[in-house]
C-alpha cells in the first residue's frame, strides 16, 4: 500500500506533500521528488486520499497566486 505524507511549509498554502518513499524509525519520512530531504509529517494518509489532498493544495496555491497578483496590480 502507498502512502502520502504532508508537512508544514512557509509559503502558501503552507503545507506540502508527496508519496512516501520510506518511513524512518523516528517518525519522519522520505518523500519521492524531494531527494536528500527528510520531513516530519503532520498528516499521513493512504494514496487515494493523498492525491485528493494534493489536488486541493494545488488549487489553493493557484488561487493564492492569482489573488496576490491581482492585489499587486491594484496597489
Coordinates of C-alpha atoms in Angstrom, one line a residue:
X1 CA 0.0 0.0 0.0
X2 CA 1.3 3.5 -0.9
X3 CA 1.0 6.5 1.5
X4 CA 1.2 10.2 1.2
X5 CA 2.7 12.5 3.9
X6 CA 2.1 16.2 4.3
X7 CA 4.2 18.7 6.3
X8 CA 4.2 22.4 7.2
X9 CA 5.7 24.8 4.7
X10 CA 6.4 28.6 4.9
X11 CA 4.7 29.6 1.6
X12 CA 1.0 29.4 0.8
X13 CA -0.8 27.0 1.0
X14 CA 1.6 26.4 4.0
X15 CA 1.6 22.6 3.5
X16 CA 3.4 20.4 1.0
X17 CA 3.1 16.6 0.4
X18 CA 4.1 13.7 -1.6
X19 CA 4.2 9.9 -1.9
X20 CA 6.2 8.3 1.0
X21 CA 9.4 6.6 -0.2
X22 CA 10.4 5.5 3.3
X23 CA 9.2 5.7 6.9
X24 CA 12.0 6.3 9.3
X25 CA 12.1 4.8 12.8
X26 CA 11.8 8.3 14.4
X27 CA 8.5 9.1 12.6
X28 CA 10.0 11.2 9.8
X29 CA 9.6 10.3 6.2
X30 CA 11.5 10.5 2.9
X31 CA 9.3 11.5 0.0
X32 CA 9.5 10.9 -3.7
X33 CA 10.6 14.1 -5.5
X34 CA 12.4 15.6 -2.6
X35 CA 15.7 13.8 -2.8
X36 CA 18.0 14.5 0.1
X37 CA 15.3 15.8 2.4
X38 CA 13.6 14.2 5.4
X39 CA 10.3 15.6 6.7
X40 CA 8.3 15.4 9.9
X41 CA 4.7 14.8 8.7
X42 CA 1.7 16.5 10.2
X43 CA -0.5 14.1 8.2
X44 CA -0.1 10.6 6.6
X45 CA -2.9 9.2 4.5
X46 CA -3.4 6.3 2.0
X47 CA -2.6 7.1 -1.6
X48 CA -6.2 7.9 -2.8
X49 CA -6.8 10.4 0.0
X50 CA -3.2 11.8 -0.6
X51 CA -3.9 12.5 -4.2
X52 CA -7.1 14.3 -3.3
X53 CA -5.4 16.5 -0.8
X54 CA -2.5 17.3 -3.1
X55 CA -5.1 18.5 -5.7
X56 CA -6.8 20.7 -3.2
X57 CA -3.4 22.2 -2.2
X58 CA -2.6 22.9 -5.8
X59 CA -6.0 24.6 -6.3
X60 CA -5.4 26.7 -3.1
X61 CA -1.9 27.7 -4.3
X62 CA -3.3 28.8 -7.7
X63 CA -6.0 30.9 -6.0
X64 CA -3.4 32.5 -3.7
X65 CA -1.1 33.3 -6.6
X66 CA -3.9 34.8 -8.7
X67 CA -5.2 36.9 -5.8
X68 CA -1.7 38.1 -4.9
X69 CA -1.1 39.2 -8.5
X70 CA -4.4 41.0 -8.6
X71 CA -3.6 42.8 -5.3
X72 CA -0.2 43.8 -6.5
X73 CA -1.6 45.2 -9.8
X74 CA -4.3 47.1 -7.8
X75 CA -1.8 48.6 -5.4

